[in-house]
Tab-separated table of C-alpha atoms in Angstrom:
chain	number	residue	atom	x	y	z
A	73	UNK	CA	16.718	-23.596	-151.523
A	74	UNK	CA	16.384	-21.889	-148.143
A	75	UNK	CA	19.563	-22.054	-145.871
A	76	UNK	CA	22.142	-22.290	-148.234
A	77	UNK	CA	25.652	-24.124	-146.227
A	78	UNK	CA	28.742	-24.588	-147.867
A	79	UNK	CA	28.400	-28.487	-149.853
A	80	UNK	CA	31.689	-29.949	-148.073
A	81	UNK	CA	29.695	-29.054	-144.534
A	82	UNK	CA	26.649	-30.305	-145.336
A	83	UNK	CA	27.617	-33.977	-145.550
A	84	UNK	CA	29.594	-33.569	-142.120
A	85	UNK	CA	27.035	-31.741	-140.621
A	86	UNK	CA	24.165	-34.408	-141.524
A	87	UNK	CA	25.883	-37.201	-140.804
A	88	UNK	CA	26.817	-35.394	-137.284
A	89	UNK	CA	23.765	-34.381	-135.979
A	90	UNK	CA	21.244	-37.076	-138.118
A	91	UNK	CA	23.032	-40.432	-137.571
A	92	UNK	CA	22.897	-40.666	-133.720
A	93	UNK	CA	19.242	-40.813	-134.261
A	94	UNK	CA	19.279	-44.236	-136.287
A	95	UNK	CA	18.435	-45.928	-133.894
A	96	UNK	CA	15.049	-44.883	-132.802
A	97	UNK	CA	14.464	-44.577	-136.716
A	98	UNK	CA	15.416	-47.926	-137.059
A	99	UNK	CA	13.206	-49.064	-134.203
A	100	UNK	CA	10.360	-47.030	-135.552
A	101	UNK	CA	10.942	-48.358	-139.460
A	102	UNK	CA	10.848	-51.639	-137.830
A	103	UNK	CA	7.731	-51.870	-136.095
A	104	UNK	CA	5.958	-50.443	-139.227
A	105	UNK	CA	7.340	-52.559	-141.556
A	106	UNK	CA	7.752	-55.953	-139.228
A	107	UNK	CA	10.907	-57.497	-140.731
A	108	UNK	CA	14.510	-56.544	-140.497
A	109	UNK	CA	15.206	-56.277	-144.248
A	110	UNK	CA	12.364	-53.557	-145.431
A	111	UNK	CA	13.546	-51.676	-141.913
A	112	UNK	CA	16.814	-51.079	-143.340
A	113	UNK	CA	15.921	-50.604	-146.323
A	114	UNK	CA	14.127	-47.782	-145.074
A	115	UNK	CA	15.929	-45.985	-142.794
A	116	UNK	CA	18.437	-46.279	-145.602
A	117	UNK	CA	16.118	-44.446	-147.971
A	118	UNK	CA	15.073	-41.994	-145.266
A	119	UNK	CA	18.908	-40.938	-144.410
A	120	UNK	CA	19.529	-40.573	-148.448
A	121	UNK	CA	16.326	-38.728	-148.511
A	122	UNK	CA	17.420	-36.394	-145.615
A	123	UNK	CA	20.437	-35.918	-147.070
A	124	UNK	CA	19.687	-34.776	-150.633
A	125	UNK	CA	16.690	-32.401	-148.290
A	126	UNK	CA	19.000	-31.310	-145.633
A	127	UNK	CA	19.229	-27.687	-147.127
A	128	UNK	CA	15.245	-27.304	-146.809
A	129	UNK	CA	15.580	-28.536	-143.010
A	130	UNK	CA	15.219	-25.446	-140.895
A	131	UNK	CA	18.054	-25.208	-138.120
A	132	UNK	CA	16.430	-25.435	-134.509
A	133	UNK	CA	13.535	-27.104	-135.602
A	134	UNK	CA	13.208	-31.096	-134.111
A	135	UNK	CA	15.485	-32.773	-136.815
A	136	UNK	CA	13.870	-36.155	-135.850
A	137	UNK	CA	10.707	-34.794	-135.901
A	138	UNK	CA	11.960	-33.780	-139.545
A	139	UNK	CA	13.407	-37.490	-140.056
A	140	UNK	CA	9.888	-39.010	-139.059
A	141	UNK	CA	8.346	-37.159	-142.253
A	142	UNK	CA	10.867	-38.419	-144.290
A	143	UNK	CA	10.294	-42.370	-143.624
A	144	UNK	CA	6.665	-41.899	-143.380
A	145	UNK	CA	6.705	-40.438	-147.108
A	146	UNK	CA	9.466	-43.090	-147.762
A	147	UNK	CA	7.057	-45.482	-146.379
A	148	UNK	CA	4.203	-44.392	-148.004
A	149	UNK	CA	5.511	-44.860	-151.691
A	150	UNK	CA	7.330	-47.942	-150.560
A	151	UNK	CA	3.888	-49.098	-149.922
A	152	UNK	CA	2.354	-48.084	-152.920
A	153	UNK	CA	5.439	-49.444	-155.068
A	154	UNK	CA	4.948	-53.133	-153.390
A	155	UNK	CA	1.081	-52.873	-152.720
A	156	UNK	CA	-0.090	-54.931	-156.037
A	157	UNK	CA	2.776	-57.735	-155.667
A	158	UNK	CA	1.727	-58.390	-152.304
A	159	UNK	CA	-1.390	-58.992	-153.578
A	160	UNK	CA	-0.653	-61.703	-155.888
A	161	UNK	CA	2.312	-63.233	-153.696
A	162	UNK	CA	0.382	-63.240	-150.100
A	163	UNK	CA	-2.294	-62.278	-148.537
A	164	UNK	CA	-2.077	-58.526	-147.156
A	165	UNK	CA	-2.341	-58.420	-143.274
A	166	UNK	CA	-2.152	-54.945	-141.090
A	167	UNK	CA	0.443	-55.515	-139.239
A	168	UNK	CA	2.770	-58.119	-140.207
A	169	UNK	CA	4.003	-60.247	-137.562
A	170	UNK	CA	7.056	-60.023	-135.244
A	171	UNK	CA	9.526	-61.933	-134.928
A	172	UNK	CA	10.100	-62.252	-131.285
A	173	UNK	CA	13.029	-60.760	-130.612
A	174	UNK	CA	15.354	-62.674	-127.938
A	175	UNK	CA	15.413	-60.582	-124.983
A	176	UNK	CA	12.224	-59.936	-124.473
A	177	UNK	CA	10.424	-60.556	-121.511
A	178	UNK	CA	6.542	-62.512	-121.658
A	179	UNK	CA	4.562	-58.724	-121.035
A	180	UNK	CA	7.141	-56.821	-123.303
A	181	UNK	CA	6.858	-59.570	-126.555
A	182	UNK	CA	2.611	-59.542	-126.027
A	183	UNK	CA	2.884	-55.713	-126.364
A	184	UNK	CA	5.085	-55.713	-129.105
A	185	UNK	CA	2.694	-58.659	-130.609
A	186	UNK	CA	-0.279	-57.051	-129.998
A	187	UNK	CA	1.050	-53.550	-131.567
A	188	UNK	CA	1.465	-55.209	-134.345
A	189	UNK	CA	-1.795	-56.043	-135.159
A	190	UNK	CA	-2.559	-52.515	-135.056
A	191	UNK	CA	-3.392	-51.112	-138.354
A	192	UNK	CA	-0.546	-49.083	-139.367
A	193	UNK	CA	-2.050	-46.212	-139.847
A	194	UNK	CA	-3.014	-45.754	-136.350
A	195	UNK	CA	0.109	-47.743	-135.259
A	196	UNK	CA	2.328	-45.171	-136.701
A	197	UNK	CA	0.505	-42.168	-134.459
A	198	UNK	CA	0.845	-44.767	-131.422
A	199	UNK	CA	4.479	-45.697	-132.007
A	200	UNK	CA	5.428	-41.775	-132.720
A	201	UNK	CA	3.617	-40.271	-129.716
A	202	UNK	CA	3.734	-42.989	-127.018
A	203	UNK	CA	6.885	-44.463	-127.977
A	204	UNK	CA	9.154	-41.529	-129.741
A	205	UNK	CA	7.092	-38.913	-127.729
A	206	UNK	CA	6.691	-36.453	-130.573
A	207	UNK	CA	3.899	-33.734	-130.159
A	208	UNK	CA	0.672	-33.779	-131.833
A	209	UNK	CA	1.907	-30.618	-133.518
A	210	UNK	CA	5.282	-32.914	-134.709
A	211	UNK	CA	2.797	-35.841	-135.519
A	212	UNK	CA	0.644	-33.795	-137.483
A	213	UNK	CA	3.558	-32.040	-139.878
A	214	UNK	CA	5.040	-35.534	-139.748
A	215	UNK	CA	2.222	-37.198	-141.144
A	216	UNK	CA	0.705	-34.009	-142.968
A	217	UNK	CA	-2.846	-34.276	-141.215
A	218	UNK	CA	-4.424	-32.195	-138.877
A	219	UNK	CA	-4.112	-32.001	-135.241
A	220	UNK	CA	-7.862	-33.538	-135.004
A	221	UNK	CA	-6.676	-36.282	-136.990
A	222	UNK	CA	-4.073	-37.042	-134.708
A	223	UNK	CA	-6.023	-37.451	-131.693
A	224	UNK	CA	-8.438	-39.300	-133.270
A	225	UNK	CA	-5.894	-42.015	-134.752
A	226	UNK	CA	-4.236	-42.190	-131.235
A	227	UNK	CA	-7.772	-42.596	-129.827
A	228	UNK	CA	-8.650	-45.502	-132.144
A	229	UNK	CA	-5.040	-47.449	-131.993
A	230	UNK	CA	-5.272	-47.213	-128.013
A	231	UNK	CA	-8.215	-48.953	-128.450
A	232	UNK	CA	-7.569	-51.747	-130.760
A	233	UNK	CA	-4.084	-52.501	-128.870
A	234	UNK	CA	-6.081	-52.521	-125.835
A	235	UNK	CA	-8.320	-54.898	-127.401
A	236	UNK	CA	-5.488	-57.027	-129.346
A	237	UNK	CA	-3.615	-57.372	-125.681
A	238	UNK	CA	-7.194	-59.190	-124.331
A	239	UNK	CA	-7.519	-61.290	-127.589
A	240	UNK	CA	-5.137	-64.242	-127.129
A	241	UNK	CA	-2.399	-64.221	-129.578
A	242	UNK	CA	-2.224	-65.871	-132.735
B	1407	UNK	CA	-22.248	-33.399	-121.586
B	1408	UNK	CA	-21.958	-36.553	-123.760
B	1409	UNK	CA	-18.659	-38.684	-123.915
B	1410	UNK	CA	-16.413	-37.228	-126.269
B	1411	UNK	CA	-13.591	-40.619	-125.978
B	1412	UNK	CA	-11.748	-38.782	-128.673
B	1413	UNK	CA	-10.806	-35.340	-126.599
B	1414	UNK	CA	-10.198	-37.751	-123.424
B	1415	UNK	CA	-7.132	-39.182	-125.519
B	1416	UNK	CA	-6.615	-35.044	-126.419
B	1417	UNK	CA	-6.993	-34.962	-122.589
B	1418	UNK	CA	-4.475	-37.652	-121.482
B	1419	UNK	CA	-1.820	-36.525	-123.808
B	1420	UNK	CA	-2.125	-33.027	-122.785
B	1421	UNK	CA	-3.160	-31.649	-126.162
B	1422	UNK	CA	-6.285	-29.799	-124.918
B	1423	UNK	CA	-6.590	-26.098	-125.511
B	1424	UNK	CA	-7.277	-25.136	-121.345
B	1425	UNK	CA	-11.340	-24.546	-121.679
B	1426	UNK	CA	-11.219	-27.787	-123.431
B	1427	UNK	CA	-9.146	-29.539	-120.948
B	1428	UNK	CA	-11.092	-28.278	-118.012
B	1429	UNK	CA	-14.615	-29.269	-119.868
B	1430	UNK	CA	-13.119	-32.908	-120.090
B	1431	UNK	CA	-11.845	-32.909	-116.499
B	1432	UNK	CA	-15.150	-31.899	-114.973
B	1433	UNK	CA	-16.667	-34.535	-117.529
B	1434	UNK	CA	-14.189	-37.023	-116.012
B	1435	UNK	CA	-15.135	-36.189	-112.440
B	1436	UNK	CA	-18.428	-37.586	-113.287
B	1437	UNK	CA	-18.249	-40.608	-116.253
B	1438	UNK	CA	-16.699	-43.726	-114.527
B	1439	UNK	CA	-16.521	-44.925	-118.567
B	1440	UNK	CA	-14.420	-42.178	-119.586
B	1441	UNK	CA	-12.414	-42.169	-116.314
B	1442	UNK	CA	-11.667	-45.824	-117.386
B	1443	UNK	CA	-10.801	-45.323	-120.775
B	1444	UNK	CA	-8.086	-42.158	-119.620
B	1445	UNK	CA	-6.616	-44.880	-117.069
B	1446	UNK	CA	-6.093	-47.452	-119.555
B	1447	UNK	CA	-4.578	-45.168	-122.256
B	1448	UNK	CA	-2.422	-43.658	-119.541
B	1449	UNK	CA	-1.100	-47.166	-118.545
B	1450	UNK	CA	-0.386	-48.288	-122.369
B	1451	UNK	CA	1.248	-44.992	-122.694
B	1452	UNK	CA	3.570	-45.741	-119.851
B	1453	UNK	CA	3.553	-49.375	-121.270
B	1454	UNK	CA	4.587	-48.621	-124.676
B	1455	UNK	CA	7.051	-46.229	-123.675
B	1456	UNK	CA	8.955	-49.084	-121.553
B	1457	UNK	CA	8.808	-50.983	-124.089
B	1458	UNK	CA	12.706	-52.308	-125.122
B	1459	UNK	CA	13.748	-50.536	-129.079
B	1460	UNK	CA	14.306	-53.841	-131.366
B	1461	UNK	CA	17.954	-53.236	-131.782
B	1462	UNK	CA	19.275	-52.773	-135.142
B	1463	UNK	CA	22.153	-54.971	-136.254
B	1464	UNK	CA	25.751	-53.880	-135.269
B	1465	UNK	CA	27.023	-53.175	-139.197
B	1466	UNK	CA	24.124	-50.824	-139.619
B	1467	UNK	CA	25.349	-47.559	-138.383
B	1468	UNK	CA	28.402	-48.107	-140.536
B	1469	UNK	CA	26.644	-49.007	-143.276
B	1470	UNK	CA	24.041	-45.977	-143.182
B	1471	UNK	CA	27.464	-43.419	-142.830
B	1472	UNK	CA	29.017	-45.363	-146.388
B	1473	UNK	CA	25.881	-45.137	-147.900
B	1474	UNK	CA	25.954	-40.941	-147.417
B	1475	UNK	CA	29.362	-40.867	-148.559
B	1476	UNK	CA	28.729	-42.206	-151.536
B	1477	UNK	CA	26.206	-39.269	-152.374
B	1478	UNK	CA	28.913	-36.770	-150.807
B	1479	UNK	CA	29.385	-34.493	-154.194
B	1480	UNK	CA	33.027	-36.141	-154.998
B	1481	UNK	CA	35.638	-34.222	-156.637
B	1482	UNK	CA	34.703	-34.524	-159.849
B	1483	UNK	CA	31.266	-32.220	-159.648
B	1484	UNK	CA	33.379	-29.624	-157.457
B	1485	UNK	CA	36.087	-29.798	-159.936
B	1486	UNK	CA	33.600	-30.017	-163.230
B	1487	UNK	CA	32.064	-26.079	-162.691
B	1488	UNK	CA	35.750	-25.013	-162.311
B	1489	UNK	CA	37.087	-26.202	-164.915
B	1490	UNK	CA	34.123	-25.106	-167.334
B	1491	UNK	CA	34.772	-21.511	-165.566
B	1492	UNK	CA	38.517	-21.645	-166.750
B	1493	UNK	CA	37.548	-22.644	-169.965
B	1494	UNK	CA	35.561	-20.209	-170.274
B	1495	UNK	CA	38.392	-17.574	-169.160
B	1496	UNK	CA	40.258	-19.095	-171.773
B	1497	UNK	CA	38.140	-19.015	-174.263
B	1498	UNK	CA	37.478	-15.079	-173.574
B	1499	UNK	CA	41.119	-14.707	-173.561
B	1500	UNK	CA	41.508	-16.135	-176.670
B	1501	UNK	CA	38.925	-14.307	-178.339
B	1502	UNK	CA	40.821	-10.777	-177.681
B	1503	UNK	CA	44.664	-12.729	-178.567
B	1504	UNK	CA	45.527	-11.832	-182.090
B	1505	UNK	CA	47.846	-14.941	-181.988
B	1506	UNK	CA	45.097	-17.245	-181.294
B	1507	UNK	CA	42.329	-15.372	-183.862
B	1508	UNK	CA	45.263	-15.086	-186.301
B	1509	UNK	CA	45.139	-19.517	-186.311
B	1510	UNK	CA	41.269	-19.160	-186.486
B	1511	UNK	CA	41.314	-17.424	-189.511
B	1512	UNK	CA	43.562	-18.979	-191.353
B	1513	UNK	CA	41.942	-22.558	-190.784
B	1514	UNK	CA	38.762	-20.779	-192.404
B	1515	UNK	CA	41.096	-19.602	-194.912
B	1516	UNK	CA	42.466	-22.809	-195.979
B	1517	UNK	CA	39.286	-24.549	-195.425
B	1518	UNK	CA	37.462	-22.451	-197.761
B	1519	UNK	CA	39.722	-22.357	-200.619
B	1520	UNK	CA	39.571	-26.457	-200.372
B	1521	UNK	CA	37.037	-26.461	-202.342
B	1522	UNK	CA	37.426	-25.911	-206.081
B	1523	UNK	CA	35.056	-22.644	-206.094
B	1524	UNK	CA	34.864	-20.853	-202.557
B	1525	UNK	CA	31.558	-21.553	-200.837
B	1526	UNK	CA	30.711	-18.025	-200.947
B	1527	UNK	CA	26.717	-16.683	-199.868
B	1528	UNK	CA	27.092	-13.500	-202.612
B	1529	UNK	CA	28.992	-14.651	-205.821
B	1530	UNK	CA	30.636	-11.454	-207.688
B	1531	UNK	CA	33.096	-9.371	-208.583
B	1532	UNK	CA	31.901	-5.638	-208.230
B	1533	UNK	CA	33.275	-4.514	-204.439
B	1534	UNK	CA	30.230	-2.399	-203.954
B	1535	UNK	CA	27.563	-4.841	-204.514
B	1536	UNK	CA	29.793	-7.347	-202.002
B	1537	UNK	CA	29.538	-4.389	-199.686
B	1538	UNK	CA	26.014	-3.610	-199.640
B	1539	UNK	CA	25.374	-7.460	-199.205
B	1540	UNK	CA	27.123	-7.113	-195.845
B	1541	UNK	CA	25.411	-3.585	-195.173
B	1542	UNK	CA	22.007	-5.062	-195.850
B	1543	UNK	CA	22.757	-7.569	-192.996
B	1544	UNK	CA	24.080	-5.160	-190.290
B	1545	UNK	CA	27.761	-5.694	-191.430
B	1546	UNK	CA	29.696	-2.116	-191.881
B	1547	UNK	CA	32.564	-3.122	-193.989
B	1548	UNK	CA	35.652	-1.235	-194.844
B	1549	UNK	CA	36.118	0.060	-198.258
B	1550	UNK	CA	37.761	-3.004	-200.567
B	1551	UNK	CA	39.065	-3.278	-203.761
B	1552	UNK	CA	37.562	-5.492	-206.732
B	1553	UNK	CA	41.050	-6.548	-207.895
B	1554	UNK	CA	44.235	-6.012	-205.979
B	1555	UNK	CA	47.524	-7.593	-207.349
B	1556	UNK	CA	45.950	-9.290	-210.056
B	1557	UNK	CA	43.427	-11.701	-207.569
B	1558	UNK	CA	39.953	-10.930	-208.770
B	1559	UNK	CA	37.521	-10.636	-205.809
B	1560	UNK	CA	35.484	-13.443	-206.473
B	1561	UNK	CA	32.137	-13.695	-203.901
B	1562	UNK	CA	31.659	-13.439	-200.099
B	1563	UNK	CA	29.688	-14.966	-197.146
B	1564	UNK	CA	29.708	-14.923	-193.195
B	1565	UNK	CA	31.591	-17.498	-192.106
B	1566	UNK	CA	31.333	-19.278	-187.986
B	1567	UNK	CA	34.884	-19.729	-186.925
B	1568	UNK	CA	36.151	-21.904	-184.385
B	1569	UNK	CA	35.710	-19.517	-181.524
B	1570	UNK	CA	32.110	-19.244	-182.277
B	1571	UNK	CA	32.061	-15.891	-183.841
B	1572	UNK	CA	30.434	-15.423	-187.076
B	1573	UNK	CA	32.868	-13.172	-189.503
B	1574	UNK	CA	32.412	-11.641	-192.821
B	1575	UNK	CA	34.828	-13.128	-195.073
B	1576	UNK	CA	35.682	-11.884	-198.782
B	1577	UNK	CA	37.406	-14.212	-201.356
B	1578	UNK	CA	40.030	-13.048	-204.020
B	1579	UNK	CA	41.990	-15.177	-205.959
B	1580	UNK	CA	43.602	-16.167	-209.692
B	1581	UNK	CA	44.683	-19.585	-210.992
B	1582	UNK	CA	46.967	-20.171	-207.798
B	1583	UNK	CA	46.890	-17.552	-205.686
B	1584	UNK	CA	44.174	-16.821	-202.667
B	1585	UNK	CA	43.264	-13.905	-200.429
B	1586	UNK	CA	40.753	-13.547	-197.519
B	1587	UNK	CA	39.566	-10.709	-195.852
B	1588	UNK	CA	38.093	-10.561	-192.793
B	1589	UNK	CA	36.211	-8.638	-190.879
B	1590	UNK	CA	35.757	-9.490	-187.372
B	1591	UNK	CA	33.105	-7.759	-185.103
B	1592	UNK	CA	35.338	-6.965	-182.264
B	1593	UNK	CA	38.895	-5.341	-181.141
B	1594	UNK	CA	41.167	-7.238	-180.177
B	1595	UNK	CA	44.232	-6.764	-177.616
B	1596	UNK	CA	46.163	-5.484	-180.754
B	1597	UNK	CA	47.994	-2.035	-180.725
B	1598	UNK	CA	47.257	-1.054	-184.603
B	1599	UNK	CA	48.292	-3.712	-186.566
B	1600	UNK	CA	50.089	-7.459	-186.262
B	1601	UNK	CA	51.830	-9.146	-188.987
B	1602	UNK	CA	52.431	-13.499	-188.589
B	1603	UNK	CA	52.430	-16.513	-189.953
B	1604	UNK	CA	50.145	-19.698	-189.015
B	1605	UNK	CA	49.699	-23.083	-190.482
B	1606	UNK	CA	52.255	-21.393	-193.053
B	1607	UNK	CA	49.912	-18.389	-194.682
B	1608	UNK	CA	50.606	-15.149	-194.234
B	1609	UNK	CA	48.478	-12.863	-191.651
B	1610	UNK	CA	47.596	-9.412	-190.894
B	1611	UNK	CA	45.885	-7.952	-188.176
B	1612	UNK	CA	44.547	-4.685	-188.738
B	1613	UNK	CA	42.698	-2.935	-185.601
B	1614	UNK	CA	40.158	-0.953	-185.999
B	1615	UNK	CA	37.680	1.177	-183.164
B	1616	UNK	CA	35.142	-1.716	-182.582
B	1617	UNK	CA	36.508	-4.198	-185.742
B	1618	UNK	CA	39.583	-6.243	-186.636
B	1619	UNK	CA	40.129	-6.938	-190.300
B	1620	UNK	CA	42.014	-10.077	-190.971
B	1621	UNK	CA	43.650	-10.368	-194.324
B	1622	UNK	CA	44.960	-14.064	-195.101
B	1623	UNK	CA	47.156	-15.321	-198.130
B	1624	UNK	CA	49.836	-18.082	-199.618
B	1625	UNK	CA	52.286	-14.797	-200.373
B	1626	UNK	CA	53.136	-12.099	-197.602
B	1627	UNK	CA	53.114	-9.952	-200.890
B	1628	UNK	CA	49.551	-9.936	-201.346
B	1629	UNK	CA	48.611	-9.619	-197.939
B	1630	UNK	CA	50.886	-6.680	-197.907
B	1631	UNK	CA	49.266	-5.225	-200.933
B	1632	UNK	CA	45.149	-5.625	-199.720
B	1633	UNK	CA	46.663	-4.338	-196.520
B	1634	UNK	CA	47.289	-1.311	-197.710
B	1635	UNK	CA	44.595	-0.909	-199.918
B	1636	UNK	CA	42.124	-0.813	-197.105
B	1637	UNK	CA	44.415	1.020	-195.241
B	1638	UNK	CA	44.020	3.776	-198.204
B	1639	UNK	CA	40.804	5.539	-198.308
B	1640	UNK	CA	41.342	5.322	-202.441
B	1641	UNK	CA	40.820	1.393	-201.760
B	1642	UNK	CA	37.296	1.361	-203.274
B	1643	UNK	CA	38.203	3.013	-206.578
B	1644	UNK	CA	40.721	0.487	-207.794
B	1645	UNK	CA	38.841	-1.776	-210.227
């Protein structure tokens, strides 16, 4: 069970030091998944998940770093729960379109546009290094690849966003 | 050395080991291509990390902390484990109160004798062949009669009473009349002997080093008299 805390804490505790983070989980669960509704949906699964985990997360490590693993896994069988529906409902694109969000400026809502035509897999690397600014050595337990793997998917998503922010937009 | 695009992203994040990192700057120095490519990751680093969070909707946070309090572990599940522990206590305590194992026994008592014939394991009437039953099967028993007051001893068996335990329990009885013996495989919190009523039969509590015998009947008379036949070593000769 590793560090064992007293059950009344742990709720407290969690909710102290995880929720403050929602928001760049949010932010995060919704450039992966492109629509409001399956972003709440999973950050809400990844906070229940944390929770019922919290006694295997090991004090002083990155606990968003932690959270990251969480909705990728989350993700991941969200994915693979949905995968065959989406088949027969629509057709499956990589990265599901944005809706433009309000505020935006012209350069900002062609960037976000353009990230999402990344593949996800190499749009998750992107969004956790360049935007949450996680280490490759975060990434890599995050994800549960190696460090080579990293690079390599941050290597390849640089280059298709750099490529889908020449393409005009569809 | 050839362009290795992948290490240049290794080399722009500053993920390099340091021979690494210094192979790929002096490559740098002199491959306009990969100087290129480290410029334009650079600038959609610094790109995407302007770029504006898509804000979450204002009930969110609120409804992220309800969610987690509806897994908090309510009352009932801290409450549940206590409870089973004082049950438990209780339960322990009850098994040593010759009070509460005097009530046991007589609900076997009367729930045996229900039945027209006692549902006995061993069916007979000789004391010693009721004894060795019990001795084959681990059971030291006291020395009993065959006959005591004019109840024949009429068969045996081990019996589960309420509080779990499994007792050896000898029938006597006549026409109208009915006596049970018990033997159960512990002491209890009983100085040498306890005389009550329950469930209105007549009890007696008889301790003994690592036993308690438990003699049961209709008439205080008969418990009093297989009382103190076991108590008298002579108890096995009467026939």
């Amino acid at each position: 069970m590793g560090t064992l805390r007293p059950s009344g804490d742990r709720e407290e505790t969690f909710a102290a030091e995880a929720l403050p983070l929602f928001r760049a989980l949010y932010a995060t669960a919704r450039r992966l998944t492109g629509n409001v509704q399956d972003a709440e949906d999973l950050v809400q699964e990844t906070y229940l998940r944390g929770f019922r985990a919290f006694d295997r997360f090991e004090p002083g490590t990155n606990l968003r770093a932690w959270l990251y693993s969480i909705l990728h896994n989350a993700r991941t069988d969200a994915l693979r729960k949905r995968r065959p529906m989406r088949i027969v409902d629509e057709p499956v694109e990589d990265g599901p379109a944005q809706a433009p969000e309000q505020h935006q400026l012209g350069a900002e809502l062609d960037l976000e546009k353009a990230l999402a035509r990344v593949p996800e897999v190499f749009r998750e690397a992107l969004i956790l290094r360049d935007i949450e600014e996680l280490s490759y050595e975060e990434i890599a337990r995050a994800l549960d690849i190696p460090i080579g793997t990293v690079m390599s998917r941050l290597y390849r998503g640089r280059a298709v966003l750099r490529q889908a922010l020449q393409e005009p937009t569809v | 050395m050839s362009c290795q695009p992948e290490l240049v992203t290794g080399y722009v994040d500053g993920a390099l080991a340091v021979d690494e990192r210094e192979r790929i700057a002096a490559h740098l120095r002199d491959c306009a291509e990969c100087r290129a490519q480290a410029d334009q990751e650079r600038m959609i680093r610094a790109r995407l990390r302007e770029l504006p969070p898509p804000e979450p909707r204002p009930g969110l946070e609120n409804d992220l902390r309800a969610g987690l309090r509806r897994r908090r572990p309510g009352r009932l599940r801290v409450l549940l484990p206590l409870a089973a522990a004082a049950l438990a206590i209780a339960v322990l305590w009850l098994r040593g109160s010759p009070a509460a194992v005097a009530r046991v026994v007589v609900f076997d008592h009367v729930k045996c004798f229900r039945h027209e014939r006692p549902p006995a394991h061993i069916f007979s009437h000789d004391a010693s062949e009721v004894g060795s039953w019990f001795g084959n099967q681990g059971t030291s028993m006291p020395q009993f009669p065959a006959r005591i007051a004019g109840l024949v001893l009429e068969g045996a068996r081990y019996c589960p009473l309420l509080d779990g335990t499994s007792v050896a329990h000898v029938y006597y009885r006549d026409s109208h009349r009915h006596v049970s013996l018990f033997v159960i495989p512990r002491a209890l919190r009983l100085e040498t002997e306890l005389t009550t009523n329950a469930f209105g039969r007549s009890v007696r509590l008889l301790g003994r080093e690592d036993q308690t015998l438990a003699v049961v009947g209709e008439s205080g008379d008969d418990v009093d008299k297989l009382s103190a036949a076991l108590l008298t070593r002579s108890a096995s000769v009467v026939r």
